[in-house]
mmCIF file of C-alpha atoms and ligand atoms in Angstrom:
data_model
loop_
_atom_site.group_PDB
_atom_site.id
_atom_site.type_symbol
_atom_site.label_atom_id
_atom_site.label_comp_id
_atom_site.label_asym_id
_atom_site.label_seq_id
_atom_site.Cartn_x
_atom_site.Cartn_y
_atom_site.Cartn_z
ATOM 1 C CA MET A 1 15.139 -24.391 3.678
ATOM 2 C CA GLU A 2 13.269 -23.593 6.879
ATOM 3 C CA ILE A 3 12.034 -20.076 8.161
ATOM 4 C CA ALA A 4 11.257 -19.386 11.523
ATOM 5 C CA LEU A 5 7.815 -17.734 11.611
ATOM 6 C CA SER A 6 5.906 -15.871 14.226
ATOM 7 C CA ILE A 7 2.349 -16.032 14.239
ATOM 8 C CA PRO A 8 0.268 -12.625 13.977
ATOM 9 C CA LEU A 9 -3.246 -12.967 15.489
ATOM 10 C CA GLN A 10 -6.464 -11.650 13.995
ATOM 11 C CA GLY A 11 -6.263 -7.942 14.195
ATOM 12 C CA GLY A 12 -2.550 -7.762 14.198
ATOM 13 C CA ASN A 13 -1.360 -8.482 17.848
ATOM 14 C CA VAL A 14 0.957 -11.157 18.399
ATOM 15 C CA HIS A 15 2.506 -12.548 21.287
ATOM 16 C CA ALA A 16 6.355 -11.268 21.223
ATOM 17 C CA GLY A 17 8.881 -13.797 21.639
ATOM 18 C CA THR A 18 6.673 -16.615 20.970
ATOM 19 C CA SER A 19 8.348 -19.591 19.656
ATOM 20 C CA PHE A 20 6.788 -21.831 17.166
ATOM 21 C CA GLY A 21 9.729 -24.265 16.404
ATOM 22 C CA SER A 22 7.587 -27.382 15.890
ATOM 23 C CA MET A 23 5.301 -25.517 13.552
ATOM 24 C CA THR A 24 7.902 -24.220 11.269
ATOM 25 C CA PRO A 25 6.829 -25.127 7.704
ATOM 26 C CA LYS A 26 9.219 -26.008 4.786
ATOM 27 C CA LEU A 27 8.895 -23.383 2.149
ATOM 28 C CA SER A 28 8.738 -25.666 -0.583
ATOM 29 C CA GLN A 29 5.709 -27.343 0.936
ATOM 30 C CA LYS A 30 3.416 -24.544 0.806
ATOM 31 C CA ASN A 31 3.002 -20.974 -0.273
ATOM 32 C CA SER A 32 5.178 -18.377 0.920
ATOM 33 C CA MET A 33 5.023 -14.513 0.651
ATOM 34 C CA PHE A 34 8.220 -12.263 0.670
ATOM 35 C CA LEU A 35 7.324 -8.714 1.527
ATOM 36 C CA LEU A 36 9.779 -6.302 0.086
ATOM 37 C CA GLY A 37 9.131 -3.331 2.252
ATOM 38 C CA MET A 38 6.956 -4.251 5.226
ATOM 39 C CA GLY A 39 4.775 -0.887 5.235
ATOM 40 C CA PHE A 40 1.530 -0.074 5.749
ATOM 41 C CA VAL A 41 0.104 -2.413 2.915
ATOM 42 C CA GLY A 42 2.802 -4.931 3.736
ATOM 43 C CA GLN A 43 1.736 -5.488 7.318
ATOM 44 C CA SER A 44 -1.874 -5.796 6.624
ATOM 45 C CA LEU A 45 -1.301 -8.320 3.616
ATOM 46 C CA ALA A 46 1.041 -10.486 5.830
ATOM 47 C CA ARG A 47 -1.597 -10.738 8.661
ATOM 48 C CA LYS A 48 -4.040 -11.934 6.154
ATOM 49 C CA LEU A 49 -1.876 -14.272 4.431
ATOM 50 C CA HIS A 50 -0.513 -15.906 7.744
ATOM 51 C CA ASN A 51 -3.863 -16.312 8.747
ATOM 52 C CA LEU A 52 -4.484 -18.514 5.775
ATOM 53 C CA GLY A 53 -1.648 -20.481 6.530
ATOM 54 C CA TRP A 54 1.043 -18.840 4.425
ATOM 55 C CA VAL A 55 4.437 -18.651 5.203
ATOM 56 C CA VAL A 56 5.326 -14.850 5.312
ATOM 57 C CA SER A 57 8.511 -12.641 6.038
ATOM 58 C CA GLY A 58 9.354 -9.099 4.959
ATOM 59 C CA THR A 59 11.886 -6.246 5.248
ATOM 60 C CA CYS A 60 12.203 -2.916 6.659
ATOM 61 C CA THR A 61 15.160 -0.373 6.604
ATOM 62 C CA THR A 62 15.926 0.418 10.260
ATOM 63 C CA SER A 63 16.881 -1.612 13.305
ATOM 64 C CA LEU A 64 14.116 0.332 15.245
ATOM 65 C CA ARG A 65 11.334 -0.694 12.687
ATOM 66 C CA LYS A 66 12.552 -4.138 12.849
ATOM 67 C CA LYS A 67 12.381 -4.374 16.487
ATOM 68 C CA GLN A 68 8.734 -2.729 16.477
ATOM 69 C CA LEU A 69 7.685 -5.231 13.911
ATOM 70 C CA GLN A 70 9.153 -8.143 15.715
ATOM 71 C CA ASP A 71 7.545 -7.257 18.863
ATOM 72 C CA THR A 72 4.133 -7.449 17.037
ATOM 73 C CA GLY A 73 5.230 -11.120 15.939
ATOM 74 C CA PHE A 74 6.482 -10.294 12.319
ATOM 75 C CA HIS A 75 9.457 -12.167 10.866
ATOM 76 C CA VAL A 76 11.540 -9.199 9.332
ATOM 77 C CA HIS A 77 14.829 -8.970 7.757
ATOM 78 C CA LEU A 78 16.803 -5.605 7.483
ATOM 79 C CA PHE A 79 17.182 -4.789 4.170
ATOM 80 C CA ASP A 80 18.299 -1.445 2.167
ATOM 81 C CA ALA A 81 17.635 -1.629 -1.490
ATOM 82 C CA ASN A 82 20.554 0.775 -2.050
ATOM 83 C CA HIS A 83 22.927 -1.685 -0.610
ATOM 84 C CA PRO A 84 21.270 -5.057 -1.054
ATOM 85 C CA ASP A 85 22.060 -8.010 1.298
ATOM 86 C CA LEU A 86 23.001 -11.104 -0.725
ATOM 87 C CA ASP A 87 21.708 -13.374 2.053
ATOM 88 C CA VAL A 88 18.392 -11.957 1.830
ATOM 89 C CA LEU A 89 18.143 -11.909 -1.983
ATOM 90 C CA GLN A 90 19.066 -15.720 -1.691
ATOM 91 C CA LEU A 91 16.291 -16.146 0.725
ATOM 92 C CA VAL A 92 13.901 -14.620 -1.452
ATOM 93 C CA LYS A 93 14.745 -16.923 -4.015
ATOM 94 C CA SER A 94 12.922 -19.710 -2.073
ATOM 95 C CA TYR A 95 9.773 -17.960 -1.866
ATOM 96 C CA THR A 96 6.727 -18.566 -4.201
ATOM 97 C CA HIS A 97 5.329 -15.028 -4.144
ATOM 98 C CA ILE A 98 7.088 -11.385 -3.965
ATOM 99 C CA LEU A 99 5.436 -8.180 -3.202
ATOM 100 C CA VAL A 100 7.556 -4.952 -3.862
ATOM 101 C CA SER A 101 6.415 -2.111 -1.731
ATOM 102 C CA VAL A 102 9.545 0.090 -2.162
ATOM 103 C CA PRO A 103 8.740 3.192 -3.824
ATOM 104 C CA PRO A 104 10.988 5.255 -6.141
ATOM 105 C CA VAL A 105 13.513 7.898 -5.147
ATOM 106 C CA VAL A 106 13.864 11.223 -6.791
ATOM 107 C CA ASP A 107 17.392 11.137 -8.376
ATOM 108 C CA ILE A 108 17.820 7.502 -7.963
ATOM 109 C CA GLY A 109 14.983 5.813 -9.433
ATOM 110 C CA ASP A 110 13.845 2.638 -8.194
ATOM 111 C CA PRO A 111 16.262 1.548 -5.404
ATOM 112 C CA MET A 112 16.060 -2.199 -5.960
ATOM 113 C CA LEU A 113 16.259 -2.029 -9.824
ATOM 114 C CA GLN A 114 19.572 -0.076 -9.610
ATOM 115 C CA HIS A 115 20.886 -3.673 -9.125
ATOM 116 C CA GLU A 116 18.629 -5.261 -11.606
ATOM 117 C CA GLU A 117 21.368 -7.700 -12.699
ATOM 118 C CA LEU A 118 22.202 -8.717 -9.180
ATOM 119 C CA ILE A 119 18.533 -9.330 -8.640
ATOM 120 C CA ARG A 120 17.957 -11.084 -11.756
ATOM 121 C CA SER A 121 20.869 -13.576 -10.803
ATOM 122 C CA SER A 122 19.893 -14.032 -7.543
ATOM 123 C CA LEU A 123 16.179 -14.724 -8.459
ATOM 124 C CA ALA A 124 16.639 -16.837 -11.470
ATOM 125 C CA ASN A 125 15.663 -20.540 -11.122
ATOM 126 C CA GLY A 126 14.072 -20.095 -7.845
ATOM 127 C CA ASP A 127 10.505 -20.942 -6.435
ATOM 128 C CA LEU A 128 8.997 -17.836 -7.954
ATOM 129 C CA GLN A 129 5.550 -18.109 -9.253
ATOM 130 C CA TRP A 130 4.115 -14.424 -8.684
ATOM 131 C CA LEU A 131 5.561 -11.045 -8.366
ATOM 132 C CA GLY A 132 3.326 -7.927 -7.434
ATOM 133 C CA TYR A 133 4.489 -4.328 -7.724
ATOM 134 C CA LEU A 134 2.571 -1.672 -5.828
ATOM 135 C CA SER A 135 2.429 1.158 -8.186
ATOM 136 C CA SER A 136 0.300 4.458 -8.039
ATOM 137 C CA THR A 137 -2.572 6.141 -10.239
ATOM 138 C CA SER A 138 -0.157 9.214 -10.751
ATOM 139 C CA VAL A 139 1.164 7.192 -13.686
ATOM 140 C CA TYR A 140 -1.911 8.562 -15.633
ATOM 141 C CA GLY A 141 -1.113 12.048 -15.031
ATOM 142 C CA ASP A 142 -3.735 14.850 -15.739
ATOM 143 C CA CYS A 143 -6.444 13.239 -17.722
ATOM 144 C CA ASP A 144 -9.058 16.112 -17.860
ATOM 145 C CA GLY A 145 -11.644 14.432 -15.632
ATOM 146 C CA ALA A 146 -11.713 11.501 -17.823
ATOM 147 C CA LEU A 147 -12.632 8.153 -16.829
ATOM 148 C CA VAL A 148 -9.330 6.177 -16.847
ATOM 149 C CA ASP A 149 -9.030 2.456 -17.164
ATOM 150 C CA GLU A 150 -5.916 0.431 -17.214
ATOM 151 C CA ASP A 151 -5.684 0.785 -21.237
ATOM 152 C CA TYR A 152 -5.600 4.535 -21.001
ATOM 153 C CA PRO A 153 -2.389 5.881 -21.919
ATOM 154 C CA THR A 154 0.132 6.634 -19.188
ATOM 155 C CA ASN A 155 1.308 10.328 -18.959
ATOM 156 C CA PRO A 156 2.912 10.846 -15.728
ATOM 157 C CA GLU A 157 3.796 14.597 -15.127
ATOM 158 C CA SER A 158 5.637 14.784 -11.779
ATOM 159 C CA ASP A 159 9.423 13.491 -11.249
ATOM 160 C CA PHE A 160 7.962 11.063 -9.006
ATOM 161 C CA ALA A 161 5.385 9.577 -11.231
ATOM 162 C CA LYS A 162 7.596 9.455 -14.193
ATOM 163 C CA LEU A 163 10.148 7.283 -12.094
ATOM 164 C CA ARG A 164 7.021 5.343 -10.855
ATOM 165 C CA LEU A 165 6.165 4.198 -14.309
ATOM 166 C CA THR A 166 9.859 3.316 -15.044
ATOM 167 C CA SER A 167 9.682 1.273 -11.900
ATOM 168 C CA GLU A 168 6.508 -0.569 -13.365
ATOM 169 C CA GLU A 169 8.500 -1.065 -16.547
ATOM 170 C CA GLY A 170 11.440 -2.401 -14.757
ATOM 171 C CA TRP A 171 9.492 -4.896 -12.581
ATOM 172 C CA SER A 172 7.503 -5.974 -15.507
ATOM 173 C CA ASN A 173 10.677 -6.768 -17.418
ATOM 174 C CA LEU A 174 12.200 -8.411 -14.669
ATOM 175 C CA SER A 175 9.349 -10.745 -14.113
ATOM 176 C CA HIS A 176 9.166 -11.735 -17.883
ATOM 177 C CA TYR A 177 12.811 -12.495 -17.570
ATOM 178 C CA LEU A 178 12.137 -14.451 -14.514
ATOM 179 C CA GLY A 179 9.454 -16.370 -16.717
ATOM 180 C CA ILE A 180 6.294 -15.113 -14.610
ATOM 181 C CA SER A 181 3.419 -12.661 -15.458
ATOM 182 C CA PRO A 182 3.746 -9.479 -13.791
ATOM 183 C CA LEU A 183 1.241 -7.938 -11.742
ATOM 184 C CA ILE A 184 1.013 -4.168 -11.284
ATOM 185 C CA PHE A 185 -1.263 -2.603 -8.904
ATOM 186 C CA ARG A 186 -2.081 1.165 -9.352
ATOM 187 C CA LEU A 187 -3.252 2.107 -6.200
ATOM 188 C CA GLY A 188 -5.454 5.223 -5.364
ATOM 189 C CA GLY A 189 -4.438 7.294 -2.047
ATOM 190 C CA ILE A 190 -4.243 4.695 0.720
ATOM 191 C CA TYR A 191 -5.944 4.861 3.962
ATOM 192 C CA GLY A 192 -6.871 2.610 6.855
ATOM 193 C CA PRO A 193 -6.744 2.089 10.460
ATOM 194 C CA GLY A 194 -3.954 4.815 11.851
ATOM 195 C CA ARG A 195 -3.776 6.318 8.438
ATOM 196 C CA SER A 196 -6.787 8.492 7.329
ATOM 197 C CA ALA A 197 -8.243 11.780 7.611
ATOM 198 C CA VAL A 198 -9.824 10.626 11.023
ATOM 199 C CA ASP A 199 -6.556 9.975 12.204
ATOM 200 C CA THR A 200 -4.874 13.237 10.863
ATOM 201 C CA ILE A 201 -7.489 15.456 12.564
ATOM 202 C CA ILE A 202 -7.618 13.614 16.008
ATOM 203 C CA LYS A 203 -3.635 13.858 15.914
ATOM 204 C CA GLN A 204 -4.331 17.641 14.932
ATOM 205 C CA LYS A 205 -1.500 17.366 12.451
ATOM 206 C CA PRO A 206 -1.394 19.867 9.498
ATOM 207 C CA ALA A 207 -1.901 18.440 5.933
ATOM 208 C CA SER A 208 1.280 17.013 4.487
ATOM 209 C CA GLU A 209 2.859 18.076 1.317
ATOM 210 C CA GLY A 210 0.959 15.428 -0.700
ATOM 211 C CA GLN A 211 -2.260 15.992 0.815
ATOM 212 C CA LYS A 212 -1.771 19.766 0.204
ATOM 213 C CA ARG A 213 -1.046 19.036 -3.643
ATOM 214 C CA ARG A 214 -4.278 16.763 -3.859
ATOM 215 C CA LYS A 215 -6.277 19.293 -2.053
ATOM 216 C CA TYR A 216 -7.855 21.155 -4.975
ATOM 217 C CA ARG A 217 -8.145 18.140 -7.366
ATOM 218 C CA LYS A 218 -11.768 17.709 -8.244
ATOM 219 C CA TYR A 219 -11.364 14.105 -8.249
ATOM 220 C CA THR A 220 -8.956 11.996 -5.825
ATOM 221 C CA SER A 221 -8.954 8.194 -6.146
ATOM 222 C CA ARG A 222 -8.502 6.676 -2.671
ATOM 223 C CA VAL A 223 -8.584 3.133 -1.392
ATOM 224 C CA HIS A 224 -8.975 1.195 2.056
ATOM 225 C CA VAL A 225 -6.001 -0.876 2.774
ATOM 226 C CA GLU A 226 -8.468 -3.749 3.427
ATOM 227 C CA ASP A 227 -9.517 -3.556 -0.329
ATOM 228 C CA ILE A 228 -5.970 -3.390 -1.600
ATOM 229 C CA CYS A 229 -5.448 -6.544 0.407
ATOM 230 C CA GLN A 230 -8.540 -8.220 -1.053
ATOM 231 C CA ALA A 231 -7.443 -7.298 -4.617
ATOM 232 C CA LEU A 232 -3.762 -8.415 -4.068
ATOM 233 C CA MET A 233 -5.239 -11.808 -2.808
ATOM 234 C CA ALA A 234 -7.597 -12.263 -5.422
ATOM 235 C CA THR A 235 -4.952 -12.484 -7.963
ATOM 236 C CA LEU A 236 -2.872 -15.144 -5.904
ATOM 237 C CA TYR A 237 -5.808 -17.422 -7.069
ATOM 238 C CA ALA A 238 -6.977 -15.975 -10.272
ATOM 239 C CA PRO A 239 -6.067 -18.546 -13.201
ATOM 240 C CA SER A 240 -4.568 -15.808 -15.737
ATOM 241 C CA PRO A 241 -4.923 -12.167 -14.123
ATOM 242 C CA SER A 242 -4.257 -9.181 -16.153
ATOM 243 C CA GLU A 243 -0.795 -7.439 -16.029
ATOM 244 C CA VAL A 244 -2.154 -4.134 -14.539
ATOM 245 C CA TYR A 245 -4.986 -3.277 -12.252
ATOM 246 C CA ASN A 246 -6.241 -0.261 -11.163
ATOM 247 C CA ILE A 247 -7.125 -0.497 -7.346
ATOM 248 C CA VAL A 248 -9.420 2.176 -6.136
ATOM 249 C CA ASP A 249 -12.777 2.690 -4.658
ATOM 250 C CA ASP A 250 -16.031 3.809 -6.229
ATOM 251 C CA ASP A 251 -15.941 7.431 -5.227
ATOM 252 C CA PRO A 252 -13.402 9.741 -6.173
ATOM 253 C CA ALA A 253 -14.117 12.674 -4.125
ATOM 254 C CA PRO A 254 -12.527 15.775 -3.569
ATOM 255 C CA ARG A 255 -10.069 15.690 -0.573
ATOM 256 C CA GLU A 256 -11.749 18.798 1.143
ATOM 257 C CA GLU A 257 -15.042 16.716 1.209
ATOM 258 C CA VAL A 258 -13.337 13.667 2.854
ATOM 259 C CA PHE A 259 -11.987 16.181 5.527
ATOM 260 C CA GLU A 260 -15.325 17.721 6.211
ATOM 261 C CA TYR A 261 -16.726 14.224 6.751
ATOM 262 C CA ALA A 262 -14.084 12.948 8.937
ATOM 263 C CA MET A 263 -14.174 16.326 11.138
ATOM 264 C CA LYS A 264 -17.885 15.859 11.542
ATOM 265 C CA LEU A 265 -17.422 12.187 12.739
ATOM 266 C CA VAL A 266 -14.835 13.001 15.050
ATOM 267 C CA GLU A 267 -16.816 16.173 16.471
ATOM 268 C CA LYS A 268 -19.870 13.854 16.748
ATOM 269 C CA LYS A 269 -17.965 10.967 18.561
ATOM 270 C CA TRP A 270 -15.887 13.389 20.784
ATOM 271 C CA PRO A 271 -17.400 16.807 21.402
ATOM 272 C CA GLU A 272 -14.932 17.613 23.939
ATOM 273 C CA LEU A 273 -11.969 17.711 21.474
ATOM 274 C CA LYS A 274 -11.252 21.056 20.523
ATOM 275 C CA LEU A 275 -10.451 20.613 16.886
ATOM 276 C CA ARG A 276 -9.291 23.342 14.425
ATOM 277 C CA SER A 277 -11.919 24.100 11.943
ATOM 278 C CA VAL A 278 -12.177 23.177 8.422
ATOM 279 C CA GLU A 279 -11.462 26.834 7.875
ATOM 280 C CA GLN A 280 -8.406 26.854 9.764
ATOM 281 C CA ARG A 281 -6.966 23.996 7.890
ATOM 282 C CA GLN A 282 -7.814 25.278 4.603
ATOM 283 C CA LYS A 283 -5.933 28.329 5.214
ATOM 284 C CA GLU A 284 -2.634 26.190 5.972
ATOM 285 C CA MET A 285 -3.107 24.671 2.346
ATOM 286 C CA PRO A 286 -1.618 26.655 -0.541
ATOM 287 C CA ILE A 287 -3.679 27.225 -3.681
ATOM 288 C CA VAL A 288 -2.365 25.185 -6.726
ATOM 289 C CA ASN A 289 -3.687 24.571 -9.975
ATOM 290 C CA PRO A 290 -6.084 21.907 -10.365
ATOM 291 C CA ARG A 291 -3.936 19.353 -12.104
ATOM 292 C CA GLY A 292 -3.916 15.766 -12.473
ATOM 293 C CA GLU A 293 -7.748 15.148 -12.517
ATOM 294 C CA LYS A 294 -8.882 11.823 -13.267
ATOM 295 C CA ARG A 295 -11.704 9.335 -12.403
ATOM 296 C CA VAL A 296 -9.846 6.078 -12.080
ATOM 297 C CA SER A 297 -12.030 2.989 -12.956
ATOM 298 C CA ASN A 298 -12.059 0.036 -10.944
ATOM 299 C CA ASP A 299 -14.039 -2.064 -13.387
ATOM 300 C CA ARG A 300 -11.211 -4.598 -14.345
ATOM 301 C CA MET A 301 -10.473 -5.264 -10.729
ATOM 302 C CA LYS A 302 -14.168 -6.253 -10.058
ATOM 303 C CA ARG A 303 -15.005 -7.883 -13.048
ATOM 304 C CA GLU A 304 -11.904 -9.923 -13.436
ATOM 305 C CA LEU A 305 -11.000 -10.488 -9.802
ATOM 306 C CA GLY A 306 -14.472 -10.560 -8.427
ATOM 307 C CA VAL A 307 -13.468 -8.080 -5.757
ATOM 308 C CA GLN A 308 -16.445 -6.653 -3.855
ATOM 309 C CA LEU A 309 -15.374 -3.605 -2.236
ATOM 310 C CA LEU A 310 -15.665 -3.517 1.693
ATOM 311 C CA TYR A 311 -15.417 0.289 1.598
ATOM 312 C CA PRO A 312 -16.783 1.482 -1.639
ATOM 313 C CA ASP A 313 -16.395 4.921 -0.501
ATOM 314 C CA TYR A 314 -14.418 7.078 2.101
ATOM 315 C CA ARG A 315 -17.779 7.103 4.333
ATOM 316 C CA SER A 316 -18.104 3.695 4.915
ATOM 317 C CA GLY A 317 -13.994 3.576 5.311
ATOM 318 C CA LEU A 318 -13.888 6.440 7.594
ATOM 319 C CA ASN A 319 -17.141 5.145 9.707
ATOM 320 C CA SER A 320 -15.439 1.986 10.127
ATOM 321 C CA ILE A 321 -12.327 3.494 11.191
ATOM 322 C CA ILE A 322 -13.786 5.797 13.621
ATOM 323 C CA ASP A 323 -15.820 2.899 15.154
ATOM 324 C CA ASN A 324 -12.787 1.165 16.016
ATOM 325 C CA ILE A 325 -11.175 4.022 17.927
ATOM 326 C CA HIS A 326 -11.929 3.695 21.364
ATOM 327 C CA SER A 327 -10.100 6.944 22.662
ATOM 328 C CA PRO A 328 -8.605 9.830 20.613
ATOM 329 C CA PHE A 329 -6.045 10.121 23.298
ATOM 330 C CA HIS A 330 -4.587 6.719 22.692
ATOM 331 C CA ILE A 331 -3.563 6.739 19.082
ATOM 332 C CA HIS A 332 -0.308 7.410 18.135
HETATM 333 N N1 NAP B 401 0.379 6.223 0.241
HETATM 334 C C1 NAP B 401 -0.387 6.436 -0.694
HETATM 335 O O1 NAP B 401 -1.405 7.136 -0.835
HETATM 336 C C2 NAP B 401 0.176 5.716 -1.875
HETATM 337 C C3 NAP B 401 -0.760 5.794 -3.316
HETATM 338 C C4 NAP B 401 -0.382 4.958 -4.277
HETATM 339 C C5 NAP B 401 0.791 4.148 -4.250
HETATM 340 N N2 NAP B 401 1.469 4.149 -2.928
HETATM 341 C C6 NAP B 401 2.917 3.342 -3.109
HETATM 342 O O2 NAP B 401 2.439 2.029 -2.618
HETATM 343 C C7 NAP B 401 3.492 1.085 -1.999
HETATM 344 C C8 NAP B 401 2.933 0.699 -0.689
HETATM 345 O O3 NAP B 401 2.452 1.773 0.030
HETATM 346 P P1 NAP B 401 2.544 1.720 1.770
HETATM 347 O O4 NAP B 401 1.589 2.999 2.223
HETATM 348 O O5 NAP B 401 2.406 0.421 2.320
HETATM 349 O O6 NAP B 401 4.141 2.143 1.847
HETATM 350 P P2 NAP B 401 4.936 2.450 3.158
HETATM 351 O O7 NAP B 401 4.310 2.164 4.263
HETATM 352 O O8 NAP B 401 5.640 3.586 3.073
HETATM 353 O O9 NAP B 401 6.076 1.127 2.922
HETATM 354 C C9 NAP B 401 7.074 1.249 1.882
HETATM 355 C C10 NAP B 401 8.083 0.155 2.459
HETATM 356 O O10 NAP B 401 9.258 0.292 1.625
HETATM 357 C C11 NAP B 401 10.380 0.239 2.534
HETATM 358 N N3 NAP B 401 11.430 0.974 1.786
HETATM 359 C C12 NAP B 401 11.496 2.257 1.527
HETATM 360 N N4 NAP B 401 12.609 2.547 0.782
HETATM 361 C C13 NAP B 401 13.262 1.552 1.004
HETATM 362 C C14 NAP B 401 14.695 1.114 0.548
HETATM 363 N N5 NAP B 401 15.573 1.987 0.096
HETATM 364 N N6 NAP B 401 15.183 -0.125 0.796
HETATM 365 C C15 NAP B 401 14.295 -1.149 1.189
HETATM 366 N N7 NAP B 401 13.134 -0.889 1.732
HETATM 367 C C16 NAP B 401 12.480 0.485 1.374
HETATM 368 C C17 NAP B 401 9.949 0.852 3.781
HETATM 369 O O11 NAP B 401 10.872 0.319 4.865
HETATM 370 P P3 NAP B 401 10.668 0.908 6.396
HETATM 371 O O12 NAP B 401 9.506 0.189 6.892
HETATM 372 O O13 NAP B 401 11.877 0.662 6.888
HETATM 373 O O14 NAP B 401 10.345 2.549 6.162
HETATM 374 C C18 NAP B 401 8.521 0.340 3.965
HETATM 375 O O15 NAP B 401 8.656 -1.099 4.429
HETATM 376 C C19 NAP B 401 4.471 2.193 -1.897
HETATM 377 O O16 NAP B 401 5.402 2.115 -2.959
HETATM 378 C C20 NAP B 401 3.774 3.573 -1.767
HETATM 379 O O17 NAP B 401 4.656 4.671 -2.496
HETATM 380 C C21 NAP B 401 1.284 4.877 -1.852
#
């Protein structure tokens, strides 16, 4: 089977509408990644793998999103896990690697795994060698400030975190059924260009509900999207990776500290911007009990996968993000 492919350039810009017919590789001849959910992490990984010569394709749920992704050069399929398209599932079977980014939904669970039998039968006897599932450190629950490695007992508290753990188990079972070792990546709060405290401040947006809930935690694990990609890619070549990896940076700092730092960076770079003060922002945030405290260990990621973090703490990550914003009036 042949897959048409558009070529993302370094940095993510691609010539829309470019035809690469003569360069179209055969899936069976090379590594190929299918991204179930081409969101923030999925797109970043897609660019990197493509630059390494992988065949990459992915999904999104709306025509508008599909057009946006196609305009930046990605090859994308419309796919809603609630009503899985059999043609897309058949296509996935010919890929060597799948990354699942689709989050669970309260009252539904994992939208893909609602159709587990269908997915099993669609993917069985295919070319799949690697299946990664993007999970969250929320599965550990409140650990009273403990250092939490991958062997720490999971104890999810919120409904969403419970569903997350069920999703992990479901994708793990599915992988075993297909005869491959599952890879579960427990991610800290994801940030990167376009999605960071710097971006929130420049856009003068109030904190999201998730941000509000996290505000009063003493420790909030986070990770830059580039480092997530590094870790994911390290497992592609690791001879026998573990089943679960925490993917977080070295510095689980409080969220308010990160915002204050981001605010200073923005004020220094664009003193003319009239920003809401940290105090004003804090007033917008409800006081909640400090729950879910934990310091998530990334030792296994470093030791087994050899990952050297590009952004070991929020300072290095935010500095790199602001350095690459040339005008605060041109970010969306
Ligand atoms: N945000 C965080 O700080 C954080 C922390 C830990 C873990 N995570 C989890 O890590 C994963 C990757 O994060 P991300 O930031 O890359 O996520 P994201 O940008 O929200 O991307 C999620 C992707 O899943 C797709 N999707 C959602 N519902 C779907 C459905 N019913 N059927 C098919 N596709 C569906 C979305 O499609 P559209 O593109 O059409 O929307 C999108 O492509 C997610 O599961 C996220 O929940 C996030």
